[in-house]
mmCIF file of C-alpha atoms in Angstrom:
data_model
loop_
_atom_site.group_PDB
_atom_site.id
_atom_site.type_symbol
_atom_site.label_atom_id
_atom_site.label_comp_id
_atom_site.label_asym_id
_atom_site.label_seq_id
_atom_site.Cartn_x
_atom_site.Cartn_y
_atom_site.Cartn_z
ATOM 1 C CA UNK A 1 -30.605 -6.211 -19.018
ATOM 2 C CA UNK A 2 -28.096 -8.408 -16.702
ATOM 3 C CA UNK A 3 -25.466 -6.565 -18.686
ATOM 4 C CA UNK A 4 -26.578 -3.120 -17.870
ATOM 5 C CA UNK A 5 -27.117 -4.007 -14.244
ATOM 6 C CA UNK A 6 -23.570 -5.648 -13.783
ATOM 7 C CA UNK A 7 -22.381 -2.230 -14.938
ATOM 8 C CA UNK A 8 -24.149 -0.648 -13.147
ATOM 9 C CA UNK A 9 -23.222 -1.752 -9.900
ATOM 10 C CA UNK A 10 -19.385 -1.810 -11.247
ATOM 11 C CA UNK A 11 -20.025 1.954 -11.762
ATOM 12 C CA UNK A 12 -21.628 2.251 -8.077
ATOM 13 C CA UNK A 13 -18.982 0.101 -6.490
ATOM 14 C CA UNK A 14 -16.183 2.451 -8.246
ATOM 15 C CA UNK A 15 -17.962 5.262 -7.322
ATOM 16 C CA UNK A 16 -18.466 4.049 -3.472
ATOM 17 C CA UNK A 17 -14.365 3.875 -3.434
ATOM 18 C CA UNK A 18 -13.835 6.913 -4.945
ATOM 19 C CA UNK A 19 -15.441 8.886 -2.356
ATOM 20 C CA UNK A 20 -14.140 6.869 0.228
ATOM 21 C CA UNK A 21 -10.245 7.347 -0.777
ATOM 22 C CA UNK A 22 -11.138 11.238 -0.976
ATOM 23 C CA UNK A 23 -12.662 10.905 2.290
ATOM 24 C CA UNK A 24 -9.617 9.425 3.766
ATOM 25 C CA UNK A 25 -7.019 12.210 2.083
ATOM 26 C CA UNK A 26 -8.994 14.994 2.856
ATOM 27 C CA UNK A 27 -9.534 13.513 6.346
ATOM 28 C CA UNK A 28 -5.410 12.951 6.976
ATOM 29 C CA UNK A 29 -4.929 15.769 5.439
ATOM 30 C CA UNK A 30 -7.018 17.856 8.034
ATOM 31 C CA UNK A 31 -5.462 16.202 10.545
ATOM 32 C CA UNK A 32 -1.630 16.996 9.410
ATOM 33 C CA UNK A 33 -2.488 20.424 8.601
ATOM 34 C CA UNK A 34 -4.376 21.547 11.497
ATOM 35 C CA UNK A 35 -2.823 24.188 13.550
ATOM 36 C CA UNK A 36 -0.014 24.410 11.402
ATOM 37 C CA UNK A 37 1.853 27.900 10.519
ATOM 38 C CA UNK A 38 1.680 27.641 6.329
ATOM 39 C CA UNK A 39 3.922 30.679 6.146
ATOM 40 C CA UNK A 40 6.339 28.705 8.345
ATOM 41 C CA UNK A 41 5.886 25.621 6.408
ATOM 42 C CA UNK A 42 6.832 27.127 2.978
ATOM 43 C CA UNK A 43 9.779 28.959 4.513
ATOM 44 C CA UNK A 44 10.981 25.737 5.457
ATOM 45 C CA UNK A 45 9.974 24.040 2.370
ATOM 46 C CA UNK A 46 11.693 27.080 0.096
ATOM 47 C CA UNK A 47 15.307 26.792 1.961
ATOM 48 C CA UNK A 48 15.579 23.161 1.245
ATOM 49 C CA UNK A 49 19.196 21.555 0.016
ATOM 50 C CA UNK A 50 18.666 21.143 -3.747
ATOM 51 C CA UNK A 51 21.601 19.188 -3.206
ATOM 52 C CA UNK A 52 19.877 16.509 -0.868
ATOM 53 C CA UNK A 53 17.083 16.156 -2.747
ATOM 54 C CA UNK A 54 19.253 15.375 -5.312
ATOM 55 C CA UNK A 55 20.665 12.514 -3.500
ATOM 56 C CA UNK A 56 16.881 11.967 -2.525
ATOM 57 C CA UNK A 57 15.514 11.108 -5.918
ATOM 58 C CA UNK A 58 18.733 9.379 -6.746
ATOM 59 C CA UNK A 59 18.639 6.869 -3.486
ATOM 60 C CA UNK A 60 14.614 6.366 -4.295
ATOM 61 C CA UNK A 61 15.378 5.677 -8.153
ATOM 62 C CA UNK A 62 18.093 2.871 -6.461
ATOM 63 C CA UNK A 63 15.396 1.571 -4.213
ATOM 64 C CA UNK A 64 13.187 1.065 -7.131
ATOM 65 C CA UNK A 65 15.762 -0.556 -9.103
ATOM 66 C CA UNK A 66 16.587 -3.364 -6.556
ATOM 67 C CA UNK A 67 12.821 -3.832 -6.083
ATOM 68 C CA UNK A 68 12.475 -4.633 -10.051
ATOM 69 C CA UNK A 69 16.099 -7.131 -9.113
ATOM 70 C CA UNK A 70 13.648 -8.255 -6.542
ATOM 71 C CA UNK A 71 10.852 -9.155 -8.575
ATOM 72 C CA UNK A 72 12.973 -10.775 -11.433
ATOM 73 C CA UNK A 73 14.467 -13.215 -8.941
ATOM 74 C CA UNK A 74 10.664 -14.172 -8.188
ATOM 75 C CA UNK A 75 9.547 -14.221 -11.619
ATOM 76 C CA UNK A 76 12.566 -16.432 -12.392
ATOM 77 C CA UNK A 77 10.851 -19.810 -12.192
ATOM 78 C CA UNK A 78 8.126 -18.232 -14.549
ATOM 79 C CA UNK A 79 10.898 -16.730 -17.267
ATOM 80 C CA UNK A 80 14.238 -16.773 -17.103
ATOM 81 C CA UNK A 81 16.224 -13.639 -18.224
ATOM 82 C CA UNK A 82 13.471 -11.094 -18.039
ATOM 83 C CA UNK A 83 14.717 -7.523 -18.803
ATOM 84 C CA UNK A 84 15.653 -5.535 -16.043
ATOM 85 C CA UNK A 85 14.830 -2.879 -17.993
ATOM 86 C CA UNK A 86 11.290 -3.837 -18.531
ATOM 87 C CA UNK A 87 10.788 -4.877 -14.844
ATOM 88 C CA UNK A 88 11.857 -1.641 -13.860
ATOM 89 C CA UNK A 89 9.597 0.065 -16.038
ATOM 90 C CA UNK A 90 7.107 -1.897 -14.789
ATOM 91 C CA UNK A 91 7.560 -0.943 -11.211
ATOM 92 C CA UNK A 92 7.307 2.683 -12.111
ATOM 93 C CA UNK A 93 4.066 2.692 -13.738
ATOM 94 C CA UNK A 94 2.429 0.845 -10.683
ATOM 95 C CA UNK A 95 3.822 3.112 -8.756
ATOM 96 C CA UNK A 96 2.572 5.957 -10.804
ATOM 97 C CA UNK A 97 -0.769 4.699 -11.433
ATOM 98 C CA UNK A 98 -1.367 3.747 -7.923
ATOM 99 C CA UNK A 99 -0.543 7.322 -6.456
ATOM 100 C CA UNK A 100 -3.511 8.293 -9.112
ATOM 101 C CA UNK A 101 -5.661 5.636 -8.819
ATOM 102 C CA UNK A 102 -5.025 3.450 -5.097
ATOM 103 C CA UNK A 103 -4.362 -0.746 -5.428
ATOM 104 C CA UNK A 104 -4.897 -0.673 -9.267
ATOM 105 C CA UNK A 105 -0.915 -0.240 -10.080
ATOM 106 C CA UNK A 106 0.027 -3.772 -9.322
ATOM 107 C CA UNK A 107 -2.413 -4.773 -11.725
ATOM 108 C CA UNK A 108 -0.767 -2.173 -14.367
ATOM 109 C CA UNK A 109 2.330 -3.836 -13.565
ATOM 110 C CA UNK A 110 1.064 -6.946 -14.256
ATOM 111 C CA UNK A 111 -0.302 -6.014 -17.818
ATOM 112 C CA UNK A 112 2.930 -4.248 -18.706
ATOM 113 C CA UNK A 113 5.367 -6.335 -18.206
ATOM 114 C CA UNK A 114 3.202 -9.142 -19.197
ATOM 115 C CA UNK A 115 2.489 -6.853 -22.971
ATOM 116 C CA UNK A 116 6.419 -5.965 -22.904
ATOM 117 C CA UNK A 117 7.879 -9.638 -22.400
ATOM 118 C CA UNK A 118 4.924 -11.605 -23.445
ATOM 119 C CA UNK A 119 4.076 -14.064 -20.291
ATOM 120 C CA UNK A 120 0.856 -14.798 -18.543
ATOM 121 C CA UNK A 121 -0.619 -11.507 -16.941
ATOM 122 C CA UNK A 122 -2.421 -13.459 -13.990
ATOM 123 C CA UNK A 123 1.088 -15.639 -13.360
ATOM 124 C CA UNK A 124 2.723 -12.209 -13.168
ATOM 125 C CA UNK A 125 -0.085 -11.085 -10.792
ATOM 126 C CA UNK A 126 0.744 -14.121 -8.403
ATOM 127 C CA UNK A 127 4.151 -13.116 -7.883
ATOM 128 C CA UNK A 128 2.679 -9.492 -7.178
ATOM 129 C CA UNK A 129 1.074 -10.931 -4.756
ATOM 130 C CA UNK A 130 3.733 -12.916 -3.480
ATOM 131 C CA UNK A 131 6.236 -9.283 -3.616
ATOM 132 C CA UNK A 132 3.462 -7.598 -1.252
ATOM 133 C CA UNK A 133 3.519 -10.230 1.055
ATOM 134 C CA UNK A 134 6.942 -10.258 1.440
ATOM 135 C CA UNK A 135 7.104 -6.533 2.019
ATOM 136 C CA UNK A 136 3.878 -6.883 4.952
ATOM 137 C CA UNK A 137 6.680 -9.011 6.561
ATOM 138 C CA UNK A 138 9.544 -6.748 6.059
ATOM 139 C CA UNK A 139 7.705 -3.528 7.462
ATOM 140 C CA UNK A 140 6.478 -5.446 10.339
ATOM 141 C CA UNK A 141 10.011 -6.506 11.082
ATOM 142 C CA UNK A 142 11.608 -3.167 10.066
ATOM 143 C CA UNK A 143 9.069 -1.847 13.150
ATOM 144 C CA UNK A 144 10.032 -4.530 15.550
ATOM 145 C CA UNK A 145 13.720 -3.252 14.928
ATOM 146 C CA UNK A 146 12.695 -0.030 15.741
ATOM 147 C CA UNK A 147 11.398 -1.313 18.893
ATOM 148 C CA UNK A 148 14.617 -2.249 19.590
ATOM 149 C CA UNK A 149 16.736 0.343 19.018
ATOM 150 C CA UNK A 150 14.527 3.261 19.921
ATOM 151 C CA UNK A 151 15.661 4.706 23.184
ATOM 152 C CA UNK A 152 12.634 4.598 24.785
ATOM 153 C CA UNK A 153 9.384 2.650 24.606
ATOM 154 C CA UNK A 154 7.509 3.150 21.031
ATOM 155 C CA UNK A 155 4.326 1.492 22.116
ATOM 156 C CA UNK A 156 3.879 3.471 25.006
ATOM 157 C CA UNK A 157 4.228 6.825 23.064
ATOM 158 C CA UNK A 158 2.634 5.228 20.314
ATOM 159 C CA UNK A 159 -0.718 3.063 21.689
ATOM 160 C CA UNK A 160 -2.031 3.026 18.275
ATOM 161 C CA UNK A 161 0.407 1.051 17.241
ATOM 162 C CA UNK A 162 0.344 -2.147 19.282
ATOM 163 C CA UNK A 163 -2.991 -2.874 18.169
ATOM 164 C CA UNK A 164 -1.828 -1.523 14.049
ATOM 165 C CA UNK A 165 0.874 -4.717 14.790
ATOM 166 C CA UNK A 166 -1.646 -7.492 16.114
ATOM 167 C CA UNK A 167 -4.201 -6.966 13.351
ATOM 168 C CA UNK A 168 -0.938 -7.113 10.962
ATOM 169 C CA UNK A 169 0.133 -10.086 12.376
ATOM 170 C CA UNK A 170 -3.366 -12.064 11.927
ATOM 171 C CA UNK A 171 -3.429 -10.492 8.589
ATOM 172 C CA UNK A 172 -0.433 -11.787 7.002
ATOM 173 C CA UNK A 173 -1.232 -15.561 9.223
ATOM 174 C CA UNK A 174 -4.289 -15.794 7.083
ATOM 175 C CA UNK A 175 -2.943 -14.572 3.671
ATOM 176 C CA UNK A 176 0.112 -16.873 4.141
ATOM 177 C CA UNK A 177 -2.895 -19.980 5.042
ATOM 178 C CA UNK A 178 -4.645 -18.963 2.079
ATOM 179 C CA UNK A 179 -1.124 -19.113 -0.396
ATOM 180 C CA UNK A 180 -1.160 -22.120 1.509
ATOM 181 C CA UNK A 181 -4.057 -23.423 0.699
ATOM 182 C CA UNK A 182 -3.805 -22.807 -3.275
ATOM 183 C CA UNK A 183 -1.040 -23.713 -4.004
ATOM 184 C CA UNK A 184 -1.351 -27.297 -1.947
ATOM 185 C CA UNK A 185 -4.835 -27.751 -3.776
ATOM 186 C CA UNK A 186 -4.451 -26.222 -6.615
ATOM 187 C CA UNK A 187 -7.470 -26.515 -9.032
ATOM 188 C CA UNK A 188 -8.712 -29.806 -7.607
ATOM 189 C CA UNK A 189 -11.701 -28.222 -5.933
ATOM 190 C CA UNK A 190 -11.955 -25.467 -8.368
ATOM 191 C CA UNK A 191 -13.599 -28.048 -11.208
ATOM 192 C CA UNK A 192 -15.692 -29.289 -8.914
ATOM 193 C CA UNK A 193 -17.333 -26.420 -7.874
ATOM 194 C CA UNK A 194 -17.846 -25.233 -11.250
ATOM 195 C CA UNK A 195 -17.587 -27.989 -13.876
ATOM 196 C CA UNK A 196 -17.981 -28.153 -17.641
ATOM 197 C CA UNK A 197 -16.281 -25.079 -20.046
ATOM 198 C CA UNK A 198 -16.844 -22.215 -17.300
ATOM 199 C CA UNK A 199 -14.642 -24.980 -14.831
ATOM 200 C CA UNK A 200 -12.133 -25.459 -17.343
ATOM 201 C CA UNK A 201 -11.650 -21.227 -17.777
ATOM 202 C CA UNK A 202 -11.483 -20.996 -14.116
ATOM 203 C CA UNK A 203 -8.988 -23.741 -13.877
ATOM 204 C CA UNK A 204 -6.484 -22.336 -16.554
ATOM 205 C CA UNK A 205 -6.903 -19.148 -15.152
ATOM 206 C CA UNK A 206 -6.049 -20.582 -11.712
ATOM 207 C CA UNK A 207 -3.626 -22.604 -12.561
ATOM 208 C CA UNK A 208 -1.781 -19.158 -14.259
ATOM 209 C CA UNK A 209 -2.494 -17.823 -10.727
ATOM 210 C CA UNK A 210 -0.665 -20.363 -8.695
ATOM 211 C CA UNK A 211 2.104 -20.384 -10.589
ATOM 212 C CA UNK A 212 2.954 -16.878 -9.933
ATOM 213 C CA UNK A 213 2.368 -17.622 -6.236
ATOM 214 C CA UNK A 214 3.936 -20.590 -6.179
ATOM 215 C CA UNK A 215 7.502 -18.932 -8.120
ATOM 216 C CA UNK A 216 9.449 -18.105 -5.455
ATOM 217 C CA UNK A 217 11.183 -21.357 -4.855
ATOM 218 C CA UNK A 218 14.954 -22.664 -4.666
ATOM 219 C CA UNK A 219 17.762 -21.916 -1.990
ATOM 220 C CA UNK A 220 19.532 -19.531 -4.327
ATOM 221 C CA UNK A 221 15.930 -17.526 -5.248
ATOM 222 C CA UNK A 222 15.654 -17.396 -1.090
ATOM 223 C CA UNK A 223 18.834 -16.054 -0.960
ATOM 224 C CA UNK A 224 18.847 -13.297 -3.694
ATOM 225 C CA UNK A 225 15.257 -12.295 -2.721
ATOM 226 C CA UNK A 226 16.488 -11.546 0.653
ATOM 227 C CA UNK A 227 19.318 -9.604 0.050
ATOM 228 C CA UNK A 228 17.588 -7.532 -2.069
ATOM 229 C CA UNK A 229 14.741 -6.883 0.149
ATOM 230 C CA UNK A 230 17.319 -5.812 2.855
ATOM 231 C CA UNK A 231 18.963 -3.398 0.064
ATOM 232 C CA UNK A 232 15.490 -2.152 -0.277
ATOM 233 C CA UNK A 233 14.858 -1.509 3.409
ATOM 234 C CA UNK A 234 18.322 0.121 3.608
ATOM 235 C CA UNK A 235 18.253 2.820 0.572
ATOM 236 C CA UNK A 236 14.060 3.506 2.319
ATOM 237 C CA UNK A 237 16.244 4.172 5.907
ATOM 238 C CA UNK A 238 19.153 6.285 3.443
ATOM 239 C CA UNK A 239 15.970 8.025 1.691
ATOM 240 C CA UNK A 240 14.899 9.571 4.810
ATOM 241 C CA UNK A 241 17.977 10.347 6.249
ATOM 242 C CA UNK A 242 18.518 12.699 2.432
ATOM 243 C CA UNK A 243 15.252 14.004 3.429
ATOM 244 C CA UNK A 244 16.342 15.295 6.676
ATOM 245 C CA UNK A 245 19.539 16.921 5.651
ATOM 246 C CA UNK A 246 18.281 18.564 2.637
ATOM 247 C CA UNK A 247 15.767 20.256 5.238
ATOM 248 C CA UNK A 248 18.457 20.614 8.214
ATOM 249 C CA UNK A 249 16.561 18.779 10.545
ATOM 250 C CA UNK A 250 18.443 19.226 13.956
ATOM 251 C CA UNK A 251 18.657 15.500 16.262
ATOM 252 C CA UNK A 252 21.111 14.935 18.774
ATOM 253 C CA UNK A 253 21.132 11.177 18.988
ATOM 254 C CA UNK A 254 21.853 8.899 15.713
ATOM 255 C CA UNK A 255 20.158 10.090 12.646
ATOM 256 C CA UNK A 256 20.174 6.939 10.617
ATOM 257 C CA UNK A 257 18.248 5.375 13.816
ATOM 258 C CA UNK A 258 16.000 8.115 13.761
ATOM 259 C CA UNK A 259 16.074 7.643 10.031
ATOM 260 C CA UNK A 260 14.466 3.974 10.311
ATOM 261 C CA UNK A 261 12.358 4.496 12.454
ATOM 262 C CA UNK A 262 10.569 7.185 10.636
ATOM 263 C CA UNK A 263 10.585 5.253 7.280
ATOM 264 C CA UNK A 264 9.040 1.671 8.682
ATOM 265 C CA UNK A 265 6.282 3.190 10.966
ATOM 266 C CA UNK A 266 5.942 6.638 8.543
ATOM 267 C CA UNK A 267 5.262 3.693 5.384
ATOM 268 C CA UNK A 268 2.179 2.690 7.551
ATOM 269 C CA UNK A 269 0.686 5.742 5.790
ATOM 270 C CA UNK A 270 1.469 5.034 2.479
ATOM 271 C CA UNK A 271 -0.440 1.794 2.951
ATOM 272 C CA UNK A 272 -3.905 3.204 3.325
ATOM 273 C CA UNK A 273 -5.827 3.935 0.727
ATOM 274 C CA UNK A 274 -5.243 7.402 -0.623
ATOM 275 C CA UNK A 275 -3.766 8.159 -3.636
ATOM 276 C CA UNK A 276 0.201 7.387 -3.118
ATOM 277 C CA UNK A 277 -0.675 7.946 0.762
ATOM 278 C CA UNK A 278 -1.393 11.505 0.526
ATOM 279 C CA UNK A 279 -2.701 12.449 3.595
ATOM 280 C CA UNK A 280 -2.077 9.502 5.774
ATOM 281 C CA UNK A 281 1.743 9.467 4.542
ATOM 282 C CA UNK A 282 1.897 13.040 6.504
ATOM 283 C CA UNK A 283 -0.091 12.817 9.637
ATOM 284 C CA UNK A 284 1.583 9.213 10.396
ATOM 285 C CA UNK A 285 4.920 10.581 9.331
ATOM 286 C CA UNK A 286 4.553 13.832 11.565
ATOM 287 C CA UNK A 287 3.260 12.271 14.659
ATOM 288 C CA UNK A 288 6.453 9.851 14.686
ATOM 289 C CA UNK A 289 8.615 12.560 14.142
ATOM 290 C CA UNK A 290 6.895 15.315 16.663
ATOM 291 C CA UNK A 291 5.716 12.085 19.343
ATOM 292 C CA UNK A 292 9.242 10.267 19.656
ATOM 293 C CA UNK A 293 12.037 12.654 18.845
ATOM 294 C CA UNK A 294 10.420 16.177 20.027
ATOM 295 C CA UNK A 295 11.198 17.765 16.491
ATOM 296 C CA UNK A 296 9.016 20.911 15.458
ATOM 297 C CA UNK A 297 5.703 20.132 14.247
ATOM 298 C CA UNK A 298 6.563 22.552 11.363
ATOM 299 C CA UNK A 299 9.511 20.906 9.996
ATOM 300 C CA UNK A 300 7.881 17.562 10.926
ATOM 301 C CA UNK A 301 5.367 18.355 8.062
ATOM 302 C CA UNK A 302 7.798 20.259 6.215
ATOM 303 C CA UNK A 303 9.944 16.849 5.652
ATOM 304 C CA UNK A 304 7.129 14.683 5.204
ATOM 305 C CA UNK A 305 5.827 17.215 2.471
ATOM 306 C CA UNK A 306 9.105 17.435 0.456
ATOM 307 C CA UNK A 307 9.832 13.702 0.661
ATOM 308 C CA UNK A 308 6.775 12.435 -0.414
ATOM 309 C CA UNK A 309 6.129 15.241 -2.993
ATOM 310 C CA UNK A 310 8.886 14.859 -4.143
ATOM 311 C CA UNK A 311 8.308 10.776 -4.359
ATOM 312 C CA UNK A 312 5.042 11.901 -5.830
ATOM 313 C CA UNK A 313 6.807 13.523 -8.884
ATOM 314 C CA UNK A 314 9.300 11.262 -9.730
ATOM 315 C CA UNK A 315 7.216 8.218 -9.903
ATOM 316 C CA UNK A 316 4.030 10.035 -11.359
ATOM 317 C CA UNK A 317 6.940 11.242 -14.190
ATOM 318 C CA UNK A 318 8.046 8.377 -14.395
ATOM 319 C CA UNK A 319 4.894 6.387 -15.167
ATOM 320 C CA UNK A 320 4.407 8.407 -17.787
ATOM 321 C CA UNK A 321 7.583 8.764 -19.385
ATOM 322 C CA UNK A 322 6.904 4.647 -19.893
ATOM 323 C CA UNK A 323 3.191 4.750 -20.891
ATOM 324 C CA UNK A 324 4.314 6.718 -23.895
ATOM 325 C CA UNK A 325 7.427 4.262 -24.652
ATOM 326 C CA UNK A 326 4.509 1.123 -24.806
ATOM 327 C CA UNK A 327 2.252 3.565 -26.788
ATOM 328 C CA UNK A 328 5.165 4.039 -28.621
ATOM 329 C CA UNK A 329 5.918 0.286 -29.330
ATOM 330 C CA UNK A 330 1.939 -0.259 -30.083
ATOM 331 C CA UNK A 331 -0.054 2.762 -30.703
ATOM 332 C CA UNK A 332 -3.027 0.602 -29.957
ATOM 333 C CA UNK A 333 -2.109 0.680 -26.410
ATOM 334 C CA UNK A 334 -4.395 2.814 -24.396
ATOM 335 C CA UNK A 335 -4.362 3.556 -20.661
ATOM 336 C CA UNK A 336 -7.421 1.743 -19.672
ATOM 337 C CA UNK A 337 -5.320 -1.682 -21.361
ATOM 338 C CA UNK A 338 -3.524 -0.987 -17.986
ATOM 339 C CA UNK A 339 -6.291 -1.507 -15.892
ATOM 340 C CA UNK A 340 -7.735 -5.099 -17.072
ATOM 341 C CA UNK A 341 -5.965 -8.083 -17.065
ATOM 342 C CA UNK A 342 -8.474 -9.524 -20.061
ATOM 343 C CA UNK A 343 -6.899 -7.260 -22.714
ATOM 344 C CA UNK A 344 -5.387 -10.143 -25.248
ATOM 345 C CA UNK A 345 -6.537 -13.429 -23.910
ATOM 346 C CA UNK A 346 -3.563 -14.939 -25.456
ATOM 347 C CA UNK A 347 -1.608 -13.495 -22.732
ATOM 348 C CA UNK A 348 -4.233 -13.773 -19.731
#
């Protein structure tokens, strides 16, 4: 009976999500869309560079890359050497999954490179954690510099966005108190809130936890982490700047400024919760474009349309091109071992 009930709710709860994330897209979507000349927007669409998309996938696929460097540098305290292969496997079928199915791809990450180079799923999941902190921080700075070297004032044209960066701000203070928090503590209150054999479960687990949060650690780990993240941040800028040339975007001012700008306040989008920011991606993205530089609405959409289909693609393609090389090494493997850290306890 309890059984059927927890599933229940599980299902309702799922469910309940669901329809909100469809909500969302088909509300952004609405909203990007609206007014807009279709016949115009394919036309644009249809006399885009193959040659800069090229470059496109290329710089996004190099991006990707020195986010997996990234993430071995943080997982280095946990185990040395880790494949760069695998890692950046790994980071391709989050992405994938979560552009299907929204938040659930770090956990896929998680169980794949935890299946591929046998370490604790829920340590890997710390340093997830840890990785999505760091890049809350690095958007939020990547808009302050845009702040700066916009030629104008963003807030003012942008209102929405003053009060987006404040409830950022208090966001990441309280996630950072709560690393805090575990990692000072650790499981000392954790067995006294629930003792005997359920305490001890909770503790390992937690333990596994913290150590994942806790990996980042050592001046030369600092140092690495941060150069990559500023790689990362540079080949987003480079991604967008493809994106305009391959659909001969006209600016007369500095288009790698222009560039940045679009890519930290545009990725604003991609962190609501639609599926790989559909939707929310294109509205953000077009208002940025259209409010601060004056560029047609049209090819506004138009460019945020071909760069993040085209994202879309290669990391959906991706994803799967890797699911089949696991099911390949284990034909036991089955999508929904993605999706649940308790697959193989051995490993939790």
């Amino acid at each position: 009976m309890t059984s059927d009930s927890g599933l229940r709710k599980f299902t309702l709860k799922n469910i309940t999500g669901f329809l909100i994330t469809i909500g969302l897209t088909v509300l952004f979507v609405f909203i990007a869309f609206y007014g807009i000349d279709l016949d115009k927007l394919l036309e644009y669409i249809g006399h885009a560079s193959l040659f800069w998309i090229l470059v496109f996938v290329v710089l996004s696929l190099l991006s990707h890359y020195f986010r997996a460097v990234r993430w071995k540098v943080i997982l280095n305290n946990i185990k040395p050497g880790i494949s760069s292969f695998h890692l950046f496997n790994s980071v391709m079928l989050g992405y994938g999954v979560n552009n299907i199915i929204p938040r659930l791809g770090e956990i896929s990450r998680a169980v794949s490179i935890g299946y591929t180079e046998q370490i604790s799923r829920t340590s890997v999941l710390g340093t997830i954690v840890i990785e999505r902190v760091l890049d809350i921080l690095l958007f939020g700075a990547a808009v302050l510099i845009s702040l700066v070297i916009y030629n104008g004032s963003i807030s003012y044209s942008l209102p929405w966005l003053n009060s987006l960066l404040i409830t950022g701000s208090v966001s990441i203070g309280a996630i950072l108190a709560v690393i805090f928090f575990l990692v000072k503590y650790k499981e000392k209150y954790i067995t006294k809130l629930f003792p005997g054999k359920f305490g001890t479960k909770l503790s390992g687990i937690f333990l596994k936890l913290i150590s994942g949060l806790s990996s980042l650690r050592g001046t030369k780990n600092y140092f690495y982490a941060a150069l990559t993240s500023i790689m990362i941040m540079v080949l987003y800028a480079l991604t967008s700047y493809a994106g305009f040339r391959a659909l001969d975007i006209r600016y007369s001012g500095n288009y790698f400024e222009m560039a940045w700008v679009v890519m930290s306040i545009g990725a604003i989008g991609v962190m609501i919760p639609t599926p790989g920011g559909i939707g929310s991606y294109h509205t953000i993205t077009k208002a940025v474009m259209v409010t601060l530089y004056g560029i047609d609405p049209v090819a506004s959409l138009a460019f945020a349309t071909v760069t993040h289909g085209i994202s879309y693609l290669t990391q959906v393609g991706s994803a799967i091109v890797v699911f089949f090389y696991l099911r390949h090494r284990d034909e036991t493997f089955t999508f929904s071992n993605l999706l649940s850290v308790n697959n193989n306890s051995s490993q939790e």
